[in-house]
Coordinates of C-alpha atoms in Angstrom, one line a residue:
X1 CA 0.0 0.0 0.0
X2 CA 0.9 3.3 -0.8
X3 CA 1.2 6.2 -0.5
X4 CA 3.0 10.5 -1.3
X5 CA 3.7 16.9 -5.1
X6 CA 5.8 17.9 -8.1
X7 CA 3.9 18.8 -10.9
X8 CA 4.6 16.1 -13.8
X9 CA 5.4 17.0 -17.5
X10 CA 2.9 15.7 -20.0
X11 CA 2.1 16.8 -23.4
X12 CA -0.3 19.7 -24.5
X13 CA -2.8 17.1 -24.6
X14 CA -2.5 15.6 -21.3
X15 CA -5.5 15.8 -18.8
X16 CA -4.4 15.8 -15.2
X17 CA -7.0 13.9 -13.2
X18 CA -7.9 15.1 -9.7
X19 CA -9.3 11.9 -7.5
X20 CA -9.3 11.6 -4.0
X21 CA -11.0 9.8 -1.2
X22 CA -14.7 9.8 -1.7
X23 CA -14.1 11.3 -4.9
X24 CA -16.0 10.4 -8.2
X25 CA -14.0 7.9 -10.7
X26 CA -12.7 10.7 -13.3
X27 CA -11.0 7.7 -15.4
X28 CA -13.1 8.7 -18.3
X29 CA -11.8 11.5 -18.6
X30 CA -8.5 9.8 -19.6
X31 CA -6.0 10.4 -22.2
X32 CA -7.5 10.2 -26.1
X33 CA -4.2 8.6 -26.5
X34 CA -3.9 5.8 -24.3
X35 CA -4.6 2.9 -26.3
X36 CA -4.7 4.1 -29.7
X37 CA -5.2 1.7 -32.0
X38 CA -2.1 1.8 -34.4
X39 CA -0.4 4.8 -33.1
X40 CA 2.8 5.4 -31.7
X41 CA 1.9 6.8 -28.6
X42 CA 1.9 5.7 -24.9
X43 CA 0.1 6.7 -21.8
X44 CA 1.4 6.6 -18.5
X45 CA 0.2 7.1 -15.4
X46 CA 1.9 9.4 -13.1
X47 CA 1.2 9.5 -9.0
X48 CA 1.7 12.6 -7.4
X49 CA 5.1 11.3 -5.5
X50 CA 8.3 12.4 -6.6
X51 CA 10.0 9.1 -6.8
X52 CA 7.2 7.9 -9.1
X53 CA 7.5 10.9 -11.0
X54 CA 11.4 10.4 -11.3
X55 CA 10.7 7.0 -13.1
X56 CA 8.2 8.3 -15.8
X57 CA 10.4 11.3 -16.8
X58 CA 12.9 8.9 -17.1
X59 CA 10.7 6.5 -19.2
X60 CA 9.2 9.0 -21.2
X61 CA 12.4 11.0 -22.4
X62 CA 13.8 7.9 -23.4
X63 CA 10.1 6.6 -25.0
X64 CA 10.7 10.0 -26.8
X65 CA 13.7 10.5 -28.0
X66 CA 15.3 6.7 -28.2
X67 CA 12.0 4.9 -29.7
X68 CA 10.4 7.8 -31.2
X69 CA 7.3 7.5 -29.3
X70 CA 4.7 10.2 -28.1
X71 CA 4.6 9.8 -24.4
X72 CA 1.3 11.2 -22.8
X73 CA 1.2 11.4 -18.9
X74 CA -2.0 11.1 -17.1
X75 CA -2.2 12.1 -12.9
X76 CA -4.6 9.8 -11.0
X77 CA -4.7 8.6 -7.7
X78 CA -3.0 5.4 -7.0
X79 CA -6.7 3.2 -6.4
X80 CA -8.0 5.2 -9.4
X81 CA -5.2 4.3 -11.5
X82 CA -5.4 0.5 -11.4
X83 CA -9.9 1.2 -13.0
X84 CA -7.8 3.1 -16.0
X85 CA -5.4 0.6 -16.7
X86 CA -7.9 -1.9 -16.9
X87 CA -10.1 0.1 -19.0
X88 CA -6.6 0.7 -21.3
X89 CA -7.1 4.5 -20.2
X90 CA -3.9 4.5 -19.5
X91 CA -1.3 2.1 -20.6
X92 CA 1.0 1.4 -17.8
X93 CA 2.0 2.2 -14.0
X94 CA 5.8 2.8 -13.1
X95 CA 5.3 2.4 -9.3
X96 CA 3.2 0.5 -7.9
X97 CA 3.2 -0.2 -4.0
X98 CA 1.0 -3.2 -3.5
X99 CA -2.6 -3.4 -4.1
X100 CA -3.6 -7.0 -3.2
X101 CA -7.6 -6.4 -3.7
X102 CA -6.9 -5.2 -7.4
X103 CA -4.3 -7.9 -8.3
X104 CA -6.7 -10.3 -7.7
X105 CA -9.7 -8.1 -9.5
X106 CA -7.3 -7.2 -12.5
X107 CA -4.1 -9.9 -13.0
X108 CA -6.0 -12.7 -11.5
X109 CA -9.4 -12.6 -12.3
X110 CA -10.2 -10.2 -15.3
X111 CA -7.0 -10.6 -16.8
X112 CA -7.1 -7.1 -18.5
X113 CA -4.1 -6.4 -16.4
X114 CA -0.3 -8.0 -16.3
X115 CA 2.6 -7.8 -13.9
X116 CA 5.3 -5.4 -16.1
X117 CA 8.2 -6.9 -13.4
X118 CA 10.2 -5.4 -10.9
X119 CA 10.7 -1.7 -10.7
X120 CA 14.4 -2.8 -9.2
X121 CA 13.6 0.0 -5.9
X122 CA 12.5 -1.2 -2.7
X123 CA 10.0 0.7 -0.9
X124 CA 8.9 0.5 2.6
X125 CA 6.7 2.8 4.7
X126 CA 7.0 3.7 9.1
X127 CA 6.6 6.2 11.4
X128 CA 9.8 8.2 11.5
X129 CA 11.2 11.4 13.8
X130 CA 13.8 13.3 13.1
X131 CA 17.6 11.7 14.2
X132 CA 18.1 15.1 16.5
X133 CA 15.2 14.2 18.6
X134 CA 15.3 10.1 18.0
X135 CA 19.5 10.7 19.7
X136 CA 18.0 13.3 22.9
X137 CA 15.4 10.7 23.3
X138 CA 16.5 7.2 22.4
X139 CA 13.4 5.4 23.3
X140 CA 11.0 7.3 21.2
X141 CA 11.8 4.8 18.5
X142 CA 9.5 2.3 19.8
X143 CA 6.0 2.5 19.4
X144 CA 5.5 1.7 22.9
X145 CA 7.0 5.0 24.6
X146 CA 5.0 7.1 22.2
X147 CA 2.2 8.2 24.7
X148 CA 5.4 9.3 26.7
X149 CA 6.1 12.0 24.3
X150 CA 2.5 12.6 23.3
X151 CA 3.1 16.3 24.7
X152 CA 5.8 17.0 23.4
X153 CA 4.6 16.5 19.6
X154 CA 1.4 18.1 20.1
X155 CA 0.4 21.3 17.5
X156 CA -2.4 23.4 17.2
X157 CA -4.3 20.9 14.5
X158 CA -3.7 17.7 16.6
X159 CA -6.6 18.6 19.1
X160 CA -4.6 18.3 22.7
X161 CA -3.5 15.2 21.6
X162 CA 0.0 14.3 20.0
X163 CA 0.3 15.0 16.1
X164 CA 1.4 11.8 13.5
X165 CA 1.8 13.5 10.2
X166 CA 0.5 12.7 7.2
X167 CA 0.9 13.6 3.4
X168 CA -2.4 13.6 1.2
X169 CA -5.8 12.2 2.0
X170 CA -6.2 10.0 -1.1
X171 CA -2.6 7.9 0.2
X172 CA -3.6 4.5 0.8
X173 CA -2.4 4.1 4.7
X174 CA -2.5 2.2 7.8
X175 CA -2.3 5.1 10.5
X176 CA -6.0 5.8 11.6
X177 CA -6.0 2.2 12.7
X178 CA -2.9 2.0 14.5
X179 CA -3.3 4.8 16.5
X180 CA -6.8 3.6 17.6
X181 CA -5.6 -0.4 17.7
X182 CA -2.3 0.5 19.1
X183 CA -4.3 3.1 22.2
X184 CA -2.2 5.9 20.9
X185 CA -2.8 9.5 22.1
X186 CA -2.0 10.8 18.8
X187 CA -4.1 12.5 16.1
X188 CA -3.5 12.0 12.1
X189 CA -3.6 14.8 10.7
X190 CA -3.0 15.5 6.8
X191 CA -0.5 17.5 5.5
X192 CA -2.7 17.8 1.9
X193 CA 0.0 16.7 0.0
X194 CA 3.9 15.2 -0.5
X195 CA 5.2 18.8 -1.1
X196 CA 3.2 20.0 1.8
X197 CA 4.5 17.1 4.2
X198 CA 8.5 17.7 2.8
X199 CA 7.6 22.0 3.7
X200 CA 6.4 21.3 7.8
X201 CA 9.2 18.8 7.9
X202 CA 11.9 21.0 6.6
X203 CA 10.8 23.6 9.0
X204 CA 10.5 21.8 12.1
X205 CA 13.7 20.9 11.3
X206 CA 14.8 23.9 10.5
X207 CA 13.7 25.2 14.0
X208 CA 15.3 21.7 15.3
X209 CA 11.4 20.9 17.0
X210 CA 10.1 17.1 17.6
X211 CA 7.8 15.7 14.6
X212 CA 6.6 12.5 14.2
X213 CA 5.5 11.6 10.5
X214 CA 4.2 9.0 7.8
X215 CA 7.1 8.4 5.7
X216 CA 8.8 6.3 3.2
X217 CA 12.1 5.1 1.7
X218 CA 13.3 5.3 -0.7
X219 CA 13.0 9.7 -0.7
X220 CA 14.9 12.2 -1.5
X221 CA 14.4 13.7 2.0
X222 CA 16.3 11.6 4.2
X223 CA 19.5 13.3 2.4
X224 CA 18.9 16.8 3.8
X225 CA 16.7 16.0 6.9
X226 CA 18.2 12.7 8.5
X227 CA 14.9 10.5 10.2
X228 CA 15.2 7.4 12.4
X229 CA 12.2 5.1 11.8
X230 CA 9.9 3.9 15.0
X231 CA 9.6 0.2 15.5
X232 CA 5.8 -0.6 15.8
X233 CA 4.8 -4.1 16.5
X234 CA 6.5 -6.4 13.6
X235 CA 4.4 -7.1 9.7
X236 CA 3.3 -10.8 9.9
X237 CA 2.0 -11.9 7.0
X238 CA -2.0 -11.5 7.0
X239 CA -1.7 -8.7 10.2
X240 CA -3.1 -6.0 7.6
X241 CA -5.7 -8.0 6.1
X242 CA -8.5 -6.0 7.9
X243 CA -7.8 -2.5 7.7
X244 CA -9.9 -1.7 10.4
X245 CA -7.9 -3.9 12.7
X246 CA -4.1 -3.3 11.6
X247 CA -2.0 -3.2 14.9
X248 CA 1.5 -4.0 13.0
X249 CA 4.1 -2.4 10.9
X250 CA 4.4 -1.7 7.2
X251 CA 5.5 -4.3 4.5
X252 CA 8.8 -4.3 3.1
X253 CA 7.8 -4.0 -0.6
X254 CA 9.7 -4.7 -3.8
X255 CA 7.8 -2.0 -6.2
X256 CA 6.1 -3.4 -9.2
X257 CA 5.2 -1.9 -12.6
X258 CA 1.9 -3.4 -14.5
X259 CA 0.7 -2.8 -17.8
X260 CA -2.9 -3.2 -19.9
X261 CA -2.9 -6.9 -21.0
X262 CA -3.3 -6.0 -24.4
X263 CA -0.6 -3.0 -24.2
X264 CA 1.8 -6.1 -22.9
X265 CA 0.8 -8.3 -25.6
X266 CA 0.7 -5.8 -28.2
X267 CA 2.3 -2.7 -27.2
X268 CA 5.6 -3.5 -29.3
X269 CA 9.0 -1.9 -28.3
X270 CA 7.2 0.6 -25.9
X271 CA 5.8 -2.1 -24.0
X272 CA 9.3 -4.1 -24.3
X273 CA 10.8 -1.4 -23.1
X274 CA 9.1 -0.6 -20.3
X275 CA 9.6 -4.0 -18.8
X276 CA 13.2 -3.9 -19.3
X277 CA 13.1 -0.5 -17.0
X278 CA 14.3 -1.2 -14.0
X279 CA 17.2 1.3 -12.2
X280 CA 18.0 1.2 -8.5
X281 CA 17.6 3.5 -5.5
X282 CA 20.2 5.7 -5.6
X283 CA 19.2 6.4 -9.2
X284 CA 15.6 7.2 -8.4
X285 CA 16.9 9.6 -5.3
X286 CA 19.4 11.4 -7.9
X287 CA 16.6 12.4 -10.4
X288 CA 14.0 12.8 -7.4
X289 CA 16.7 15.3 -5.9
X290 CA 16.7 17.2 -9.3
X291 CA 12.7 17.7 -9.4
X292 CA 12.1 18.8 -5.8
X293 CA 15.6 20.0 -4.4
X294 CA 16.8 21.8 -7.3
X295 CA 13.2 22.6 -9.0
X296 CA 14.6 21.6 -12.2
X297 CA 11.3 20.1 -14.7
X298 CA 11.1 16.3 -14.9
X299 CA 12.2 16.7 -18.6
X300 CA 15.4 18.6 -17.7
X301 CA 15.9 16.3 -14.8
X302 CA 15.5 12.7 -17.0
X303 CA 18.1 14.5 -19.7
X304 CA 20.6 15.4 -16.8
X305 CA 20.2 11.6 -15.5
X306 CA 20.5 10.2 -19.1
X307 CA 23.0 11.9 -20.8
X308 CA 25.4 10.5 -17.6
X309 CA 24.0 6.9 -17.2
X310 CA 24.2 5.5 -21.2
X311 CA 25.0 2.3 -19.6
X312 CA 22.3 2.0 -17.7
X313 CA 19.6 2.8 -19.9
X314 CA 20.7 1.0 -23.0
X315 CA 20.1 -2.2 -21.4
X316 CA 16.0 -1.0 -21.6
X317 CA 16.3 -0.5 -25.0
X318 CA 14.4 -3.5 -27.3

């Protein structure tokens, strides 16, 4: 399950969909592109995290200018996403954090969707502080002294109670239920967004102030504010199968990429490619950097990271 707001390039064309919890299924409103019978073009979805964003600039420069492909980039929430690429709305996910309800709907059952391999990044998602506060106050780092410090981490939107930090509503998370399952006296409370989370981060840190947050690795953030994850009680296999009874920690997940069955079977180099992709960590975090730390476009950012990793990227090529 996921979660994570840079902007993504997409072509004049592109229609950025807005989804969110409770919101209506925009999916229709998809790309003309995606699909197209006969036409060199691709669709891609692209979720509203930087590191997802990283691979699809990536993908699409090199879709572009290697294979001579259009490359159109839909945004659409990460739930949303999996209806389109059924529906061949879109024509393939980069980053996909584990969905097991829409495996079975899409790969398993319906077959309109099909594994696209390994993305070659780990992901996992916890509860993280920052290391200046985790080293003045070693036992914070497990879940069971958290009511200890439930005063010091509360903030005017966390209602008297200590504040766990959240990105966007529409994230697919665990928290609400742990904080009830786990008798926590803390309050979730949404940041609206990744960009938004990275801002109230950067300036607690800034002011060297406790936080305690939803976060991920791999990020670029972890470079310029150093965080040391809390241990909550350890992922057993099955422990998140009810999401109203969660008490355990978040998955270790190898990130996956899936395409439309039929853009697999007959999406031709663009579909070979995109298989092939696969880079590692530290090359995801060096193009991530670029977007968010150095506010350079996605485009700019995927030509930096090309032009200096030929060896890397040829290996996608059909």
């Amino acid at each position: 399950m996921r979660v994570r707001v840079i902007t993504a390039v997409a072509s004049a064309a592109a229609l950025t969909l807005l989804t969110g919890c409770g919101a209506a299924d925009m999916t229709k409103q998809a790309s003309p592109y995606a699909n197209a019978q006969g036409a060199k073009t691709v669709t891609l979805s692209v979720q509203s995290w930087v590191g997802a964003q990283a691979n699809v600039a990536v993908a699409q420069y090199l879709l572009e200018h290697e294979l001579g492909y259009r490359v159109d980039t839909v945004q659409v929430d990460e739930v949303p996403a999996w209806d389109a690429l059924s529906q061949g709305r879109v024509d393939a996910i980069l980053e996909d954090w584990g969905h097991p309800e829409q495996e079975q709907r899409y790969v398993e059952d319906k077959k309109t969707i099909a594994p696209g391999g390994d993305l070659g990044v780990t992901g996992h998602i916890g509860w993280f502080v920052p290391t200046y506060f985790a080293k003045k106050h070693p036992d914070v780092t497990n879940w069971k002294n958290l009511n200890k410090y439930a005063d010091l981490l509360r903030t005017a939107e966390s209602g008297g109670k200590g504040q766990l930090l959240d990105g966007s509503p529409s994230y697919v998370t665990n928290d609400k239920a742990l904080v009830k399952n786990l008798n926590l006296d803390y309050q979730v409370v949404f940041a609206g967004s990744e960009a938004a989370q990275i801002t109230q981060m950067q300036q607690f840190a800034k002011e060297k102030k406790p936080f305690l947050s939803y976060w991920y690795t791999p990020q670029w953030l972890m470079q310029k504010v150093p965080m040391t994850e809390v241990k909550l009680p350890p992922y057993e296999e099955g422990c998140d199968a009810d999401p109203a009874k969660v008490d355990c920690a978040y998955p270790v997940t190898p990130l996956q990429k899936y395409l439309n069955a039929d853009f697999a079977k007959n999406g031709g180099e663009a579909a070979e490619f995109l298989k092939n992709f696969k880079w590692t960590t530290e090359d995801q975090n060096e193009v991530s950097l670029m977007i968010a730390e150095k506010k350079m476009r996605p485009q700019v950012a995927a030509e930096k990271w090309v032009d200096s990793h030929e060896s890397v990227w040829k290996k996608w090529l059909p």
